[in-house]
mmCIF file of C-alpha atoms and ligand atoms in Angstrom:
data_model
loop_
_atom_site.group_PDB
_atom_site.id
_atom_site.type_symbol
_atom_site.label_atom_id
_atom_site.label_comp_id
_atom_site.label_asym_id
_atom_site.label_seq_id
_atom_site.Cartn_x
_atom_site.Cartn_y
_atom_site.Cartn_z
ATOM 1 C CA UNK A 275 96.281 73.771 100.198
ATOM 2 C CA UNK A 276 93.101 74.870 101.689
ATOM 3 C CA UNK A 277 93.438 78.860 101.571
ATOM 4 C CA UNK A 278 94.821 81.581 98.611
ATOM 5 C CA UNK A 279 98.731 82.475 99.614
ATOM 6 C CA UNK A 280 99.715 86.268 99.238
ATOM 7 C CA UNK A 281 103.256 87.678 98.389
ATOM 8 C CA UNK A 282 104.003 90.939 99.799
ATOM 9 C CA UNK A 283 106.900 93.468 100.080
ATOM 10 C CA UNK A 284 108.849 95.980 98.673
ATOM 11 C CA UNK A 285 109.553 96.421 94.805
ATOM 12 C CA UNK A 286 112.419 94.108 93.979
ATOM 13 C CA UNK A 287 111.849 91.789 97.334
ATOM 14 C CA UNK A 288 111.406 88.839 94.982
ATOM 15 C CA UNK A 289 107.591 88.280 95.292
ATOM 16 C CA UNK A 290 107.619 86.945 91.068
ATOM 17 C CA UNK A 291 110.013 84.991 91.139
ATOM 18 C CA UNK A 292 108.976 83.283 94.704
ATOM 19 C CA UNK A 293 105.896 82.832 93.834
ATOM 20 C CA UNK A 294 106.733 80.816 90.724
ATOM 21 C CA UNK A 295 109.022 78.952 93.119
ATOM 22 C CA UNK A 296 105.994 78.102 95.427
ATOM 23 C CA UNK A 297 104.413 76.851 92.391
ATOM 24 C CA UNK A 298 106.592 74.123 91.724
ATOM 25 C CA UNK A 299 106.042 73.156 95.323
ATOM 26 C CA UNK A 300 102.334 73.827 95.550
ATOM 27 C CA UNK A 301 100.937 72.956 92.000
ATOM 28 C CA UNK A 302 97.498 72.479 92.920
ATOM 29 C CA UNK A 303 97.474 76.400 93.509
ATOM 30 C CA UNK A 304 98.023 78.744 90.393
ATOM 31 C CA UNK A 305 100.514 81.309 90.044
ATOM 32 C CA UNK A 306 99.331 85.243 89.562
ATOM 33 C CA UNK A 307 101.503 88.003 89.453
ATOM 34 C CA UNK A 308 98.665 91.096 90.074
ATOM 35 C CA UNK A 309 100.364 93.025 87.560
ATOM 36 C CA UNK A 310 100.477 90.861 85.228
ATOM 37 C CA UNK A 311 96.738 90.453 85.705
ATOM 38 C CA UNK A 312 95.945 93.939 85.341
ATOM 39 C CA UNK A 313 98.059 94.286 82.289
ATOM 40 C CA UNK A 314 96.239 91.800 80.520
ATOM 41 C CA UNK A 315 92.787 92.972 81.731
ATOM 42 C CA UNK A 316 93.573 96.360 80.528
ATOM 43 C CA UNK A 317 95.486 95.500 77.395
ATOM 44 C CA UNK A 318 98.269 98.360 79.114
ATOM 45 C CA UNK A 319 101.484 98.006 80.884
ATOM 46 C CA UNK A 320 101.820 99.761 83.976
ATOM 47 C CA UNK A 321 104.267 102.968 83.322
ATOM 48 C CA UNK A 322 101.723 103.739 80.672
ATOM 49 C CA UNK A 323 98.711 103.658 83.329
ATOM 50 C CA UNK A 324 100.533 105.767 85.660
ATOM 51 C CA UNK A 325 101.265 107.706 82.967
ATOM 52 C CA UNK A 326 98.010 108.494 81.374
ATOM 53 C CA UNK A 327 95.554 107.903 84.343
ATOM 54 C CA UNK A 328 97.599 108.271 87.418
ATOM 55 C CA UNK A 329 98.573 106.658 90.630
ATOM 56 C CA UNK A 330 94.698 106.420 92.004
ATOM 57 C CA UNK A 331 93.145 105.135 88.711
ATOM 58 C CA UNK A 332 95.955 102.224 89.153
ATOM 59 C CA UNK A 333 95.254 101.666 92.653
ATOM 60 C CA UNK A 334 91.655 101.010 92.131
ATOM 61 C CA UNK A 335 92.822 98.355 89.144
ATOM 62 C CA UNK A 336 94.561 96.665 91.935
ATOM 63 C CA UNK A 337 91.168 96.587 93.752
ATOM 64 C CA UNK A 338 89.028 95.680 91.214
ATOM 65 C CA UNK A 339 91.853 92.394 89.716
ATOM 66 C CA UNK A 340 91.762 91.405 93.725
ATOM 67 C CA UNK A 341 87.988 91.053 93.774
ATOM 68 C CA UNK A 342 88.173 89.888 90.696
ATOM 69 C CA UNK A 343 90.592 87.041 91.219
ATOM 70 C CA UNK A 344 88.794 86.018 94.902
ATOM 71 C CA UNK A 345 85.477 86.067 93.115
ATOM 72 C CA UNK A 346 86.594 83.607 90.572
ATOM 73 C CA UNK A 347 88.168 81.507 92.975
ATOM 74 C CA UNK A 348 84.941 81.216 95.185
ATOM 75 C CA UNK A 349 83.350 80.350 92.257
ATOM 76 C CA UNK A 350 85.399 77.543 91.392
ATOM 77 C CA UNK A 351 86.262 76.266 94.250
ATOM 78 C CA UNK A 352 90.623 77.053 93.262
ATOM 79 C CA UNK A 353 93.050 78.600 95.047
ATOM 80 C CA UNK A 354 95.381 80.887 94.058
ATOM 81 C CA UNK A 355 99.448 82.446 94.657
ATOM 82 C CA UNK A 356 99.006 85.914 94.602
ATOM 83 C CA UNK A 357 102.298 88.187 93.912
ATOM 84 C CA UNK A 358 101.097 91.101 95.087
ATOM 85 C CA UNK A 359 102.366 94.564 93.329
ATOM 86 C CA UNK A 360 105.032 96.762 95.995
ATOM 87 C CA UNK A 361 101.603 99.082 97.047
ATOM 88 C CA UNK A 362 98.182 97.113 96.662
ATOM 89 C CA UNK A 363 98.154 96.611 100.662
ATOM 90 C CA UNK A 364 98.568 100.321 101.283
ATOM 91 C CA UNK A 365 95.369 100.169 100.244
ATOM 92 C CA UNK A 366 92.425 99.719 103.002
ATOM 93 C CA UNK A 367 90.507 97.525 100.553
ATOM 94 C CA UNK A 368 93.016 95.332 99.326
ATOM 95 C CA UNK A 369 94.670 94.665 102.627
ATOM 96 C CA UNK A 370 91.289 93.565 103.764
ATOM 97 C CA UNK A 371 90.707 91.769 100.821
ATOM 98 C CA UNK A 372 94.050 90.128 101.783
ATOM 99 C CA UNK A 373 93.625 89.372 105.606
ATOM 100 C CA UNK A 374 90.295 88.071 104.722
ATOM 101 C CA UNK A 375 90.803 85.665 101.223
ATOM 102 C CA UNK A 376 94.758 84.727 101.826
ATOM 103 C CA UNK A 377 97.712 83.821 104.091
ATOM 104 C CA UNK A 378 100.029 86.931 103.655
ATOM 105 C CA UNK A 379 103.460 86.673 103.636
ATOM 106 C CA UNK A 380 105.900 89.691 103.843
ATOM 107 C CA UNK A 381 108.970 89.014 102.277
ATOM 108 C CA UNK A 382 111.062 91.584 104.402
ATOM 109 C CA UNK A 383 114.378 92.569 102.917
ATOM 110 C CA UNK A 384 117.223 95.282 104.083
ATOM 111 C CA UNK A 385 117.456 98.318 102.382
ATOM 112 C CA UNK A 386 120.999 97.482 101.140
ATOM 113 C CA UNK A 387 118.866 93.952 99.395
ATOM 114 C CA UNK A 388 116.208 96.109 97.884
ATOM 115 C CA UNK A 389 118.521 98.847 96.567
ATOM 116 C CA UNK A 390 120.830 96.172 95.281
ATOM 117 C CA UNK A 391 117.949 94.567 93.585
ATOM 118 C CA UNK A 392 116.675 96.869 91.674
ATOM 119 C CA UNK A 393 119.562 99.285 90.321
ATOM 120 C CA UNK A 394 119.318 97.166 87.340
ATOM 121 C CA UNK A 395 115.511 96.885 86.838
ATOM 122 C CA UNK A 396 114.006 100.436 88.505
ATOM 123 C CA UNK A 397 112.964 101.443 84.989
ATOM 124 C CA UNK A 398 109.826 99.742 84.825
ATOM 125 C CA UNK A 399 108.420 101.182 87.925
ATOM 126 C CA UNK A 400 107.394 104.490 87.375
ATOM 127 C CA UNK A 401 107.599 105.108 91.531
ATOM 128 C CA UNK A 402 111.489 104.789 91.549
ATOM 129 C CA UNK A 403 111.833 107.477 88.173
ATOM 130 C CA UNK A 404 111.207 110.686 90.457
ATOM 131 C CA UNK A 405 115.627 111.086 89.148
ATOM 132 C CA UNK A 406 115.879 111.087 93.080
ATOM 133 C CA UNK A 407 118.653 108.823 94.430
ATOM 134 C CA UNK A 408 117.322 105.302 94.728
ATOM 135 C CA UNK A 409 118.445 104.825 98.070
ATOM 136 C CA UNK A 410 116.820 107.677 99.569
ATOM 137 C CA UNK A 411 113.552 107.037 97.583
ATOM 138 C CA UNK A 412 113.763 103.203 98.589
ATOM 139 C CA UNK A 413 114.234 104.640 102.463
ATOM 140 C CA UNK A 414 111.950 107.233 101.970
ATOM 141 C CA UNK A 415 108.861 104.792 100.864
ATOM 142 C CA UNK A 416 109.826 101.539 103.240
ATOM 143 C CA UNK A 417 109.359 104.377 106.539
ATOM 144 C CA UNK A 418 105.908 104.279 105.270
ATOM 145 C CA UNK A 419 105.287 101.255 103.919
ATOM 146 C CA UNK A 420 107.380 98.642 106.496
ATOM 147 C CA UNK A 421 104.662 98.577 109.040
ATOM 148 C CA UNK A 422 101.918 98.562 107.035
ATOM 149 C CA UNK A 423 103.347 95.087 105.125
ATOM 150 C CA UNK A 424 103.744 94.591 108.939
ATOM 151 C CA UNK A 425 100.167 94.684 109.472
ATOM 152 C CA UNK A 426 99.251 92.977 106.390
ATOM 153 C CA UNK A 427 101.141 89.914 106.928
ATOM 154 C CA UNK A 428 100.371 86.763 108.725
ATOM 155 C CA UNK A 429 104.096 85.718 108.684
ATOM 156 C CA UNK A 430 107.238 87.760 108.110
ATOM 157 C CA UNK A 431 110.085 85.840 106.605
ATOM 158 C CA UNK A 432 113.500 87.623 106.314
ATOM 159 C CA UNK A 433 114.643 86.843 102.783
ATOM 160 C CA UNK A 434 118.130 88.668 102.954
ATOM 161 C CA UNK A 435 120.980 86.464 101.031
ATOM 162 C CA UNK A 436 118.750 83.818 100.304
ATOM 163 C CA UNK A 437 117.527 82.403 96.972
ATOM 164 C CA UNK A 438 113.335 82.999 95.394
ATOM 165 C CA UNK A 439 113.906 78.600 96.363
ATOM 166 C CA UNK A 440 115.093 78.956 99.332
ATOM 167 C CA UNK A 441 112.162 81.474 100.478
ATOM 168 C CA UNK A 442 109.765 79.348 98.973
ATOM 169 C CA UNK A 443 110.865 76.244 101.070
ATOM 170 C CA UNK A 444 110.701 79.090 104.594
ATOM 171 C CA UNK A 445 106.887 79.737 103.286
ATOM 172 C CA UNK A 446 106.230 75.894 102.826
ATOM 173 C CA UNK A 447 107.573 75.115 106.327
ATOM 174 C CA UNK A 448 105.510 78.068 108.051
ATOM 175 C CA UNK A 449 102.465 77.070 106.232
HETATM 176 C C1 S3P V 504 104.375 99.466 92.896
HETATM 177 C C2 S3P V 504 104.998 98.262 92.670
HETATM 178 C C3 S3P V 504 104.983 97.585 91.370
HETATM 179 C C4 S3P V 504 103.751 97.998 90.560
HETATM 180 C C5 S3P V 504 103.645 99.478 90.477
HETATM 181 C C6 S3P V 504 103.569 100.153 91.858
HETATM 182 C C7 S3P V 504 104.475 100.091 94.248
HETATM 183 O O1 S3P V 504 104.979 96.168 91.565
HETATM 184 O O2 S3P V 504 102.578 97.464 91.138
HETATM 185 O O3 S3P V 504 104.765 99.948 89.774
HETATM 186 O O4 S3P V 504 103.679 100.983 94.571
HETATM 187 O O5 S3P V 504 105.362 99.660 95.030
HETATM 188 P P1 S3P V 504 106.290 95.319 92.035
HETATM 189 O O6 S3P V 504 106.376 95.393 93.516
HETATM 190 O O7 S3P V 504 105.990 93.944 91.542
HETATM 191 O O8 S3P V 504 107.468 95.955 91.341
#
C-alpha cells in the first residue's frame, strides 16, 4: 500500500474495530486509533482532558498526534491506518492534514445504526453526556458534521447492517 488510509465518521460508526479489520488484510500498514495515540502521549484518557482542559485544548491534541504521526511516517518511509476520533476533521487543519497524507474513508451510518451503537458505550465520550436524549444529540451533531465527513472523504461506504469485516473487505475493493 503506497499511501496512509483514514477512518472517518460518527462516534460508534465502527472506525476501531474496522481498522483493526483492515489490518489483518493490509499488514504492511500499522493500525492507530488517534485516541489511543493521544492518550498515551498525554498519559490522560479523554473524559479527563475534556474535563480539565476543554474541548479546544483536545482539538489541538488531535492536531499535534496527526502531524505527529505523518511526520514519523515520512521519516520512515511507513504507512499508517488511521482511526480517526468522531471530530478531528471538523477541524481545518486536520482535514487538510487528511486530504493531503491519506485516503479518507467515511464510514456513513443511519442515525437508527449510530444510536443503536452506542446506547451501550456513550459513557466514555464526554460529547454524548450533555443528559440530552441521545437521539436528538446524535441528530443534532450529524446536521453538522455529515457534510463535512462528506468533504473529508475520498470514498463514502455505507456500513449499515454490515460487519467491521465486511467494511474492511468494501475499503479493500475501492482501494
Ligand atoms: C469525539 C469522538 C471521540 C473522541 C472524543 C470526541 C467527537 O472518538 O475523539 O470523545 O467529537 O466526535 P470516537 O469517534 O472514536 O468515539
Amino acid at each position: 500500500m503506497d499511501c496512509n488510509i483514514a477512518l472517518t465518521g460518527f462516534m460508534g460508526s465502527g472506525k476501531t474495530s474496522v481498522g483493526k479489520e483492515l489490518r489483518k488484510l493490509l499488514p504492511d500498514l500499522e493500525f492507530i486509533d488517534l485516541d489511543a495515540y493521544i492518550e498515551a502521549m498525554t498519559g490522560t484518557g479523554i473524559p479527563e482532558i475534556f474535563e480539565s482542559q476543554g474541548e479546544e485544548a483536545f482539538r489541538n491534541m488531535e492536531k499535534m498526534a496527526l502531524q505527529d504521526i505523518f511526520d514519523t511516517n515520512e521519516m520512515l518511509g511507513t504507512k499508517s491506518i488511521l482511526a480517526l476520533g468522531g471530530g478531528t476533521v471538523m477541524t481545518d487543519a486536520c482535514r487538510r492534514m487528511v486530504r493531503r497524507n491519506c485516503r479518507c474513508f467515511y464510514l456513513r451510518a443511519s442515525l437508527d445504526t449510530l444510536v443503536s451503537n452506542l446506547k451501550e458505550d456513550s459513557g466514555n465520550r464526554p460529547l454524548l453526556r450533555s443528559g440530552k436524549d441521545l437521539r436528538s444529540t446524535v441528530k443534532g451533531l450529524m446536521e453538522l458534521r455529515g457534510p463535512v465527513y462528506e468533504s473529508a472523504a475520498h470514498y463514502i461506504i455505507d456500513i449499515d447492517g454490515k460487519t467491521p469485516t465486511e467494511i474492511a473487505v468494501d475499503i479493500i475493493t475501492s482501494l
